[in-house]
Coordinates of C-alpha atoms and ligand atoms in Angstrom, one line a residue:
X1 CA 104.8 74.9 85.2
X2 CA 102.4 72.2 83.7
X3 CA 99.4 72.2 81.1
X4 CA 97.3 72.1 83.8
X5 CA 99.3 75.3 85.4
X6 CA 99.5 77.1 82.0
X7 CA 95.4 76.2 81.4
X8 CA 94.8 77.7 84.6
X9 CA 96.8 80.9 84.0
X10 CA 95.0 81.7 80.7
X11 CA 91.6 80.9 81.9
X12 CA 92.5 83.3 84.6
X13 CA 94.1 85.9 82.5
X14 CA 90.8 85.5 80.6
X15 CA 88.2 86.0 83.2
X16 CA 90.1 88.8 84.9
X17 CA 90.1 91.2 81.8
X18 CA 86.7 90.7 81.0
X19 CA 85.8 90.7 84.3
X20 CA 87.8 92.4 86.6
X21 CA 89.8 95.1 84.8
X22 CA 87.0 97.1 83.3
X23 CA 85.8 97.1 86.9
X24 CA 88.6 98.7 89.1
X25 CA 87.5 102.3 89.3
X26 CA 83.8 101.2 90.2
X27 CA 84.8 98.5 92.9
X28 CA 87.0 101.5 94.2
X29 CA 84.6 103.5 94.9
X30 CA 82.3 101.8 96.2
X31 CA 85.0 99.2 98.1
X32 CA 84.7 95.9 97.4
X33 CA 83.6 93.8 94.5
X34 CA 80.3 92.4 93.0
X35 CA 78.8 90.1 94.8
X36 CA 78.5 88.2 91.8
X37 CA 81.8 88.3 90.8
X38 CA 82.5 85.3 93.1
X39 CA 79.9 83.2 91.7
X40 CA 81.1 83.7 88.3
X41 CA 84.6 83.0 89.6
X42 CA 83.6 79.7 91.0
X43 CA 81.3 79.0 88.4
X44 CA 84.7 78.9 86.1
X45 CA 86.4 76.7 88.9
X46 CA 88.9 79.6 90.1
X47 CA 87.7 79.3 93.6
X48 CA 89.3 76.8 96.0
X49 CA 91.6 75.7 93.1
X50 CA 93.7 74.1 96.1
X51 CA 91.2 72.2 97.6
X52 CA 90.4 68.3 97.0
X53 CA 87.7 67.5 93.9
X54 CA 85.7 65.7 97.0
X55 CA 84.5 68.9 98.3
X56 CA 83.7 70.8 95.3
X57 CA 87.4 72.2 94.7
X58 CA 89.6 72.2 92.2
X59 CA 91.8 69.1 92.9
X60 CA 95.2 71.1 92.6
X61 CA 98.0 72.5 94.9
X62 CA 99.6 76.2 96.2
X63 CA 101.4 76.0 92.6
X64 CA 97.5 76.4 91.4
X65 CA 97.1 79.2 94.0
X66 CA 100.3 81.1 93.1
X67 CA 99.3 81.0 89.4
X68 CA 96.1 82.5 90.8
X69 CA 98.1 85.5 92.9
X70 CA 100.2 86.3 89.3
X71 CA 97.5 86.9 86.8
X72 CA 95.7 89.0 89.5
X73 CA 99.0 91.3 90.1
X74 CA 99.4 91.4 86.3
X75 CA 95.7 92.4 85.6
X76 CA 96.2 95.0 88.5
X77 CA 93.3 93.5 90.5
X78 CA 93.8 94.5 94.0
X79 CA 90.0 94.1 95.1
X80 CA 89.3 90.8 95.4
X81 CA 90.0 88.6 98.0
X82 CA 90.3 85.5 96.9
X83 CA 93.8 84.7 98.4
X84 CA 91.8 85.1 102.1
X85 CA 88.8 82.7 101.0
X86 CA 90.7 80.2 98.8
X87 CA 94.0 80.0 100.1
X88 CA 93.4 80.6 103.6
X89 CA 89.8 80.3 105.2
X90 CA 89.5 77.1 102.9
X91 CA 92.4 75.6 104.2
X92 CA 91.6 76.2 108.0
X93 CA 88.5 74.2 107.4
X94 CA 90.5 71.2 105.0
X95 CA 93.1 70.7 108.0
X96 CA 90.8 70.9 110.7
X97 CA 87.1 70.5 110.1
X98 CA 85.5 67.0 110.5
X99 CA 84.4 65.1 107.1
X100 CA 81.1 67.1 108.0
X101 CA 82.1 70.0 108.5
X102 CA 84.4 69.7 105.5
X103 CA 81.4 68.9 103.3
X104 CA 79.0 71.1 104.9
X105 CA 80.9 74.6 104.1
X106 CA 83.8 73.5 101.5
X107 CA 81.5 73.2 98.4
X108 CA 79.7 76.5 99.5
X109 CA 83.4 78.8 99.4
X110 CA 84.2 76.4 96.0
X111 CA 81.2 77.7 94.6
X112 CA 81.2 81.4 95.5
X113 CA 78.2 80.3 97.5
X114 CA 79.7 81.3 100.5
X115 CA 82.1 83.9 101.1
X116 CA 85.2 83.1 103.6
X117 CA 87.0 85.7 106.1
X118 CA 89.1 85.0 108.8
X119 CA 89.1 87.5 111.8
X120 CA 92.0 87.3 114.0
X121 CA 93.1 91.2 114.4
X122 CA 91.0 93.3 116.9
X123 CA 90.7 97.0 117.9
X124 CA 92.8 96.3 120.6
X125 CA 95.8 94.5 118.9
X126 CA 97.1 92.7 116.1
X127 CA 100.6 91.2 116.4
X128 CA 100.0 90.0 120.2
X129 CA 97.5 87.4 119.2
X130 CA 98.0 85.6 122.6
X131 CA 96.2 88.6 123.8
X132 CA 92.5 89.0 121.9
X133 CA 89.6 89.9 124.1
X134 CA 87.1 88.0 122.2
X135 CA 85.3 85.4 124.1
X136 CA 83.4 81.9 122.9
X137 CA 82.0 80.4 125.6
X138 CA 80.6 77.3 126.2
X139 CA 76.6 77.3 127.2
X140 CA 75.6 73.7 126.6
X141 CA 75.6 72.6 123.1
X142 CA 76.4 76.3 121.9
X143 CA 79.1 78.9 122.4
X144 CA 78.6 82.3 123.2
X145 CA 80.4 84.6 121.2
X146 CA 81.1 88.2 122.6
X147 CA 83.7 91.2 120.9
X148 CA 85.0 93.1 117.9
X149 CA 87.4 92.4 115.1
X150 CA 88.6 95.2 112.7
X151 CA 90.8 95.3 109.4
X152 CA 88.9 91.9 108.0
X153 CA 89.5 91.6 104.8
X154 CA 86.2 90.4 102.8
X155 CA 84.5 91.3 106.2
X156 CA 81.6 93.4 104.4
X157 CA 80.7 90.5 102.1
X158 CA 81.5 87.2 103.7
X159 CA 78.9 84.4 105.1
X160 CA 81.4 82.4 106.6
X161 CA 84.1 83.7 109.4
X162 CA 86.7 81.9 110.9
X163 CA 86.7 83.7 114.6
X164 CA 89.7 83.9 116.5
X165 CA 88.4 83.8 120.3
X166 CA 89.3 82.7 123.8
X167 CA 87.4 80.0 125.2
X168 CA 89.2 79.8 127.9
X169 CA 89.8 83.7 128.9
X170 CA 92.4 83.2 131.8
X171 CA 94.6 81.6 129.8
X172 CA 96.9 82.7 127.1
X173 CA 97.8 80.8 124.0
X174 CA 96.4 77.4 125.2
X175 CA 92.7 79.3 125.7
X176 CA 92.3 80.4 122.3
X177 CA 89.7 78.2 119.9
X178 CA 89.0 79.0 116.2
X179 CA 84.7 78.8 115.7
X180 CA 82.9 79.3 112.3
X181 CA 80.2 81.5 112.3
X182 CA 77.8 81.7 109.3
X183 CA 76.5 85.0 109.1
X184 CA 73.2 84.2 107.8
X185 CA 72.2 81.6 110.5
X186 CA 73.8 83.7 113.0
X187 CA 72.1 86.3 115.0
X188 CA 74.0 88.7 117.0
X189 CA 76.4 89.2 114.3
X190 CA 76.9 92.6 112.9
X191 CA 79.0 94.4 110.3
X192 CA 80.1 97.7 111.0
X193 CA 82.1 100.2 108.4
X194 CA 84.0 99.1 105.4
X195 CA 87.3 100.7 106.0
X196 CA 88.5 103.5 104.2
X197 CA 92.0 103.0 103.1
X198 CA 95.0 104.6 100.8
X199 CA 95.5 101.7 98.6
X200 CA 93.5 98.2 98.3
X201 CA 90.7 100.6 97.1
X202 CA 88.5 97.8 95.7
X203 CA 89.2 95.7 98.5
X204 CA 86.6 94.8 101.2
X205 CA 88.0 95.5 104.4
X206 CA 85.6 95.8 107.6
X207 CA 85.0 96.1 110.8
X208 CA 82.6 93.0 112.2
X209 CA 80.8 92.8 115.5
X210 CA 79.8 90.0 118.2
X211 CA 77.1 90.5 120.3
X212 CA 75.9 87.4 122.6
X213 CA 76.6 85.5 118.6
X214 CA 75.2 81.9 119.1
X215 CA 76.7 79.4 117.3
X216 CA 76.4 75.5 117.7
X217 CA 79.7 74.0 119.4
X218 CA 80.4 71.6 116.9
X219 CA 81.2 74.8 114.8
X220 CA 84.4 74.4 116.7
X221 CA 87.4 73.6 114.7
X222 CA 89.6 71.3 115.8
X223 CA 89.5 67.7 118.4
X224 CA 88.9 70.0 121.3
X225 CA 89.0 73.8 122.6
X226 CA 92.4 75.5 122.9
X227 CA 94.2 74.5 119.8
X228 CA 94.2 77.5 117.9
X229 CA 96.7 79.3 118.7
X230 CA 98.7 76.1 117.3
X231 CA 96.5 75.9 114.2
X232 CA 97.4 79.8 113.4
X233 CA 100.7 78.8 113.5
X234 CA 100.7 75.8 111.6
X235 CA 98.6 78.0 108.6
X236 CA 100.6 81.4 108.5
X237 CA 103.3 80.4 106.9
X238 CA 100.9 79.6 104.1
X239 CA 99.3 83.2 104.7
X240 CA 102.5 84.4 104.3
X241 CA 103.6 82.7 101.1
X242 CA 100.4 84.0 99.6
X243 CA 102.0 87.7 100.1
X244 CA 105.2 86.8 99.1
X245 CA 104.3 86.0 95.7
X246 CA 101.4 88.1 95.4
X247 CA 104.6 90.7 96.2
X248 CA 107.0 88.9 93.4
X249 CA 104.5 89.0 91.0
X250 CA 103.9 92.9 91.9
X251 CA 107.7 93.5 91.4
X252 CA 107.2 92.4 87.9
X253 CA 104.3 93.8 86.8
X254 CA 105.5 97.1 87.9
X255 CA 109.2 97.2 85.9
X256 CA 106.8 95.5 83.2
X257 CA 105.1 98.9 82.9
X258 CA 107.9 101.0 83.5
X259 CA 109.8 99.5 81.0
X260 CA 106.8 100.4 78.0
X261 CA 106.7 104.0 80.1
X262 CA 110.0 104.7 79.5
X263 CA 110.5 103.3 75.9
X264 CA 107.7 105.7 75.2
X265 CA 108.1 108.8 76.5
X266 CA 110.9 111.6 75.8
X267 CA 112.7 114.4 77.6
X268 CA 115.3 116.6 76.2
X269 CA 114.0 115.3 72.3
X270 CA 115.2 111.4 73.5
X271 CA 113.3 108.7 75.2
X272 CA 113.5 108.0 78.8
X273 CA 115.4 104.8 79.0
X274 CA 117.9 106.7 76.9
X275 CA 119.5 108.2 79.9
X276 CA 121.2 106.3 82.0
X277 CA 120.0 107.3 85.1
X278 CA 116.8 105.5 84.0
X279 CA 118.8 102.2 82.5
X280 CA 120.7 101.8 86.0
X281 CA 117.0 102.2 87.9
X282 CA 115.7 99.4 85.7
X283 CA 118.8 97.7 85.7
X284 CA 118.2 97.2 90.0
X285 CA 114.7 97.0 89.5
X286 CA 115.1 94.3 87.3
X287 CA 117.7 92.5 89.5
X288 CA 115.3 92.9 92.5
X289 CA 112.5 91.0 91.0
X290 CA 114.8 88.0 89.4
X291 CA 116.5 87.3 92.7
X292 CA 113.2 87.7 94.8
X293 CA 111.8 85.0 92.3
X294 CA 114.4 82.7 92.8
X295 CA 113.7 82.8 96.5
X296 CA 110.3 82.6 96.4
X297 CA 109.7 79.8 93.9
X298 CA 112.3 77.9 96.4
X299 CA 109.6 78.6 98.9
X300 CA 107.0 77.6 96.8
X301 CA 108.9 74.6 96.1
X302 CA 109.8 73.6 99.9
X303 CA 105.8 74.2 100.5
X304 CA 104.6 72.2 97.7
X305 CA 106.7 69.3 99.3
X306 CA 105.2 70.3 102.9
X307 CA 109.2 71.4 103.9
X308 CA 108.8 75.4 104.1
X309 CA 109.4 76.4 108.1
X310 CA 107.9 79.1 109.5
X311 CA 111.2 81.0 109.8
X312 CA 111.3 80.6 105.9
X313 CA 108.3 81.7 105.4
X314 CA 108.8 85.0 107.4
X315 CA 111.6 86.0 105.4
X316 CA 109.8 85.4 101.8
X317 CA 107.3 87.8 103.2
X318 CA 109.7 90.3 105.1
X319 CA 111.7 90.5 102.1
X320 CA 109.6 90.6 99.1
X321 CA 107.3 92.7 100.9
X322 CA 110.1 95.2 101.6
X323 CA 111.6 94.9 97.7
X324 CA 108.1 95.6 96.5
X325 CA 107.7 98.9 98.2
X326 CA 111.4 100.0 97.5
X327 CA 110.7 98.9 93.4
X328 CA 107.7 100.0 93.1
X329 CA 108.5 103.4 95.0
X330 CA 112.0 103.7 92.4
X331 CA 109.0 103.3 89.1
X332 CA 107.0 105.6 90.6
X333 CA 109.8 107.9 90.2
X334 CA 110.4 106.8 86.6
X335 CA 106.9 107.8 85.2
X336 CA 107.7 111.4 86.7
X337 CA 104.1 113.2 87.9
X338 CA 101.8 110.7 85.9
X339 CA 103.2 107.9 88.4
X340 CA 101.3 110.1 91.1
X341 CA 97.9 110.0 89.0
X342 CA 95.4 107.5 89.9
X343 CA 94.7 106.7 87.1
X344 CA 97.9 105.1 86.1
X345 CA 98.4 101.7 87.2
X346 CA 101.7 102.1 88.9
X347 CA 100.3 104.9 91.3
X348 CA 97.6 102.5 92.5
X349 CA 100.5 99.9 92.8
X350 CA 102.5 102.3 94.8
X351 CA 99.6 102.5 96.9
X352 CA 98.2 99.0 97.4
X353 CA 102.1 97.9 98.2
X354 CA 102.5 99.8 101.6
X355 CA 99.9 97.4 103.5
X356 CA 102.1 94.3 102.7
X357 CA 104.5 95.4 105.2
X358 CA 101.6 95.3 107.9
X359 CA 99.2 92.6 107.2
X360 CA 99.7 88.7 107.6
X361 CA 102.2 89.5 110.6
X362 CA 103.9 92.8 110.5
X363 CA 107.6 92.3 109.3
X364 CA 108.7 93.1 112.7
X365 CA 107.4 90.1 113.9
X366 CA 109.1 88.4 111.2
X367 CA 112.3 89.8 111.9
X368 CA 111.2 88.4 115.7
X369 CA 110.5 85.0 114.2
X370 CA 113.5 84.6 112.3
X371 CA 115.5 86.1 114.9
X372 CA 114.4 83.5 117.3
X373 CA 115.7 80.6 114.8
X374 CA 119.2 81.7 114.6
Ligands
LIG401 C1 94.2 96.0 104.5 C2 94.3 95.1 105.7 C3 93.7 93.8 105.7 C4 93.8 93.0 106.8 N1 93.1 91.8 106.8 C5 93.0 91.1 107.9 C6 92.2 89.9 108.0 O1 91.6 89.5 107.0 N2 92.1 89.3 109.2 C7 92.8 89.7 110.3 O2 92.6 89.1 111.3 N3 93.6 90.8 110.3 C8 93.7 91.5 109.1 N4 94.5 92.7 109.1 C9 95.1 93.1 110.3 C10 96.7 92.9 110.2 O3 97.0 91.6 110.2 C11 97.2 93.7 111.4 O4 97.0 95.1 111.1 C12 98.7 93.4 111.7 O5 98.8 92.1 112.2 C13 99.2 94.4 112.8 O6 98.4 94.5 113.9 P1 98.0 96.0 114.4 O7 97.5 96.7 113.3 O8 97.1 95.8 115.6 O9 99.4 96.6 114.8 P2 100.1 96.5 116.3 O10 100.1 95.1 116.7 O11 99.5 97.5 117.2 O12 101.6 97.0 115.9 C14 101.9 98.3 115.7 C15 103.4 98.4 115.5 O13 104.1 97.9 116.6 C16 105.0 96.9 116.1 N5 105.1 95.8 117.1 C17 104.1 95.1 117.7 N6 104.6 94.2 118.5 C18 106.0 94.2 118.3 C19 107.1 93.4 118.8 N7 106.9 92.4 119.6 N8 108.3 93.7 118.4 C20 108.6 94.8 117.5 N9 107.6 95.5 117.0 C21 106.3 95.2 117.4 C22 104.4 96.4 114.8 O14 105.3 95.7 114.0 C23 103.9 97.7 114.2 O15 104.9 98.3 113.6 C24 94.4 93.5 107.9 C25 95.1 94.7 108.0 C26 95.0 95.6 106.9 C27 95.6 96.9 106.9

């Protein structure tokens, strides 16, 4: 940590319980944030914290990011998708996009302007990315866009997506091209359902639609077509990172609250962490979150210096991921039937822990990834 870290973090912790907190039950129901709520975030420089001052960023690093991912977990903010716009789409178009293109769309996402996705998954398929039936092809100085993507996180709400698409449909990894499209200069484009789902309540997640989508062909990213199934890899382990300490961060917050839960309330005329069944379950809990941490900050360490592998990276996320469920499963537990209500914190926790197992790669195909480094 650093002043500038520590400034961050409470400017953060700041904006999220004024703004955030009092919102969750609303942006539930009706699945995703306010609009708003990103403009106000970038108006207080919490967008793009990651990316250079040059394009309307913040000027700082993934240690700026990760500070970011902690004060959401603690304020219980599963809703917004920040991680996916900042720390992901943004960075696509910082390592790939032209100084144009870099200056034409990064001070738009910095300023909650624009909102970023990135659609890769389709009905079809997830893992086997090689595979995606989505086509861009080129027609002159435009390319035709033509399929479906589902499970996009931010899908319902954002103006810029990063597509995932063959331009080159007979071949396999070497045809794939990542193209922005900006949905309000885009026509064709079209948003179907935001997805109902048993945890990430708040959270935008939708299906999105291209029909004959035009765009222009130097919305291309990258030197030349077929380089993105390379740039994917090159970025995940990033992605991946982002879970794993949006999943540490999770690990604490929840033996946080179970701790106060237990301290408070009594069975048998004595408190909870009184018997020692309860002391023992903390005891692991506890242990699970210090020595994830230790791991993950190595990570964030290795990344800050531009040294995390993508092997590395997929067992931060396999493993935290995997601690997170079994933790916050074992608190659940703790707070007896009120860990089942809703309304309690560490029920929704419960809940919006499953999906990390899934998204960002399942951690099959982590296990496949680090298997294939041994
Ligand atoms: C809430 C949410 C948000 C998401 N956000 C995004 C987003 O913003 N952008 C995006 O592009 N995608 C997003 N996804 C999609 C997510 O990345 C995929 O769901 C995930 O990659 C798995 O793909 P799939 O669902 O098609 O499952 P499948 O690929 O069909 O896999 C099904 C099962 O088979 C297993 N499997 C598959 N291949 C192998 C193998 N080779 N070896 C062993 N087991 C295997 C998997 O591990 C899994 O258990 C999101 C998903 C969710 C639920």
């Amino acid at each position: 940590m650093t002043d500038d870290l520590d400034q961050l973090r409470q400017l953060a912790r700041t904006f999220l319980e004024k703004e955030s907190v009092p919102n969750h039950e609303r942006w539930a129901a009706q699945k995703q944030v306010d609009r708003e709520f990103w403009t106000k975030a970038g108006g207080l420089g919490l967008l793009c914290v990651s990316v250079p001052e040059e394009y309307g960023g913040g000027g700082g690093t993934f240690a700026h990011e990760a500070v970011l991912l902690e004060e959401q977990a603690r304020a219980g903010d599963s809703a917004w998708g920040n991680s996916v716009h900042s720390g992901i789409v943004a960075h696509y178009i910082l390592a790939y996009g032209t100084e144009e293109q870099k200056h034409r769309w990064l001070p738009k996402l910095a300023s909650g302007e624009y909102v970023g996705a990135i659609a890769m998954s389709e009905p079809g398929g997830g893992s086997d990315l090689q595979n995606i039936k989505t086509r861009a092809i080129r027609r002159g100085d435009e390319y035709v866009i033509d399929g479906s993507k589902t499970f996009i996180t931010n899908g319902a709400q954002a103006e810029l997506v990063i597509v995932v698409a063959k331009t080159d449909p007979a071949q396999g990894a070497t045809g794939i091209s990542l193209l922005v499209v900006e949905a309000p200069l885009t026509s064709g484009f079209r948003r179907g359902r935001v997805l109902d789902k048993i945890g990430l309540k708040g959270q935008d997640t939708a299906e999105l639609f291209f029909d004959d989508v035009r765009v222009p062909a130097d919305n291309l990213l990258g030197a030349s077509e077929g380089q993105g199934f390379i740039q994917l890899m090159q970025q995940l382990p990033q992605e991946r990172l982002i879970i794993a300490v949006a999943s540490v961060a999770g690990i604490e917050a929840a033996v946080e609250l179970t701790v106060d839960y237990v301290k408070d309330r009594t069975a048998f005329g004595r408190e909870l962490i009184k018997f020692q069944n309860t002391r023992f379950k903390l005891a692991e809990c506890a242990t699970e979150a210090r020595v994830t941490r230790a791991f993950v900050d190595e990570c964030i360490q290795a990344h800050l210096k531009g040294e995390l592998d993508v092997p590395t990276a997929a067992m931060a996320k396999w493993w935290s991921t995997e601690r997170l469920c079994v933790v916050v499963d074992e608190c659940v537990q703790l707070f007896g039937g009120y860990g089942y209500m809703t309304e309690y914190p560490i029920a929704r926790a419960w809940a919006d822990a499953r999906v990390q197992k899934i998204y960002g790669g399942t951690n099959e195909i982590m296990k496949e990834i680090i298997a294939r480094s041994l």
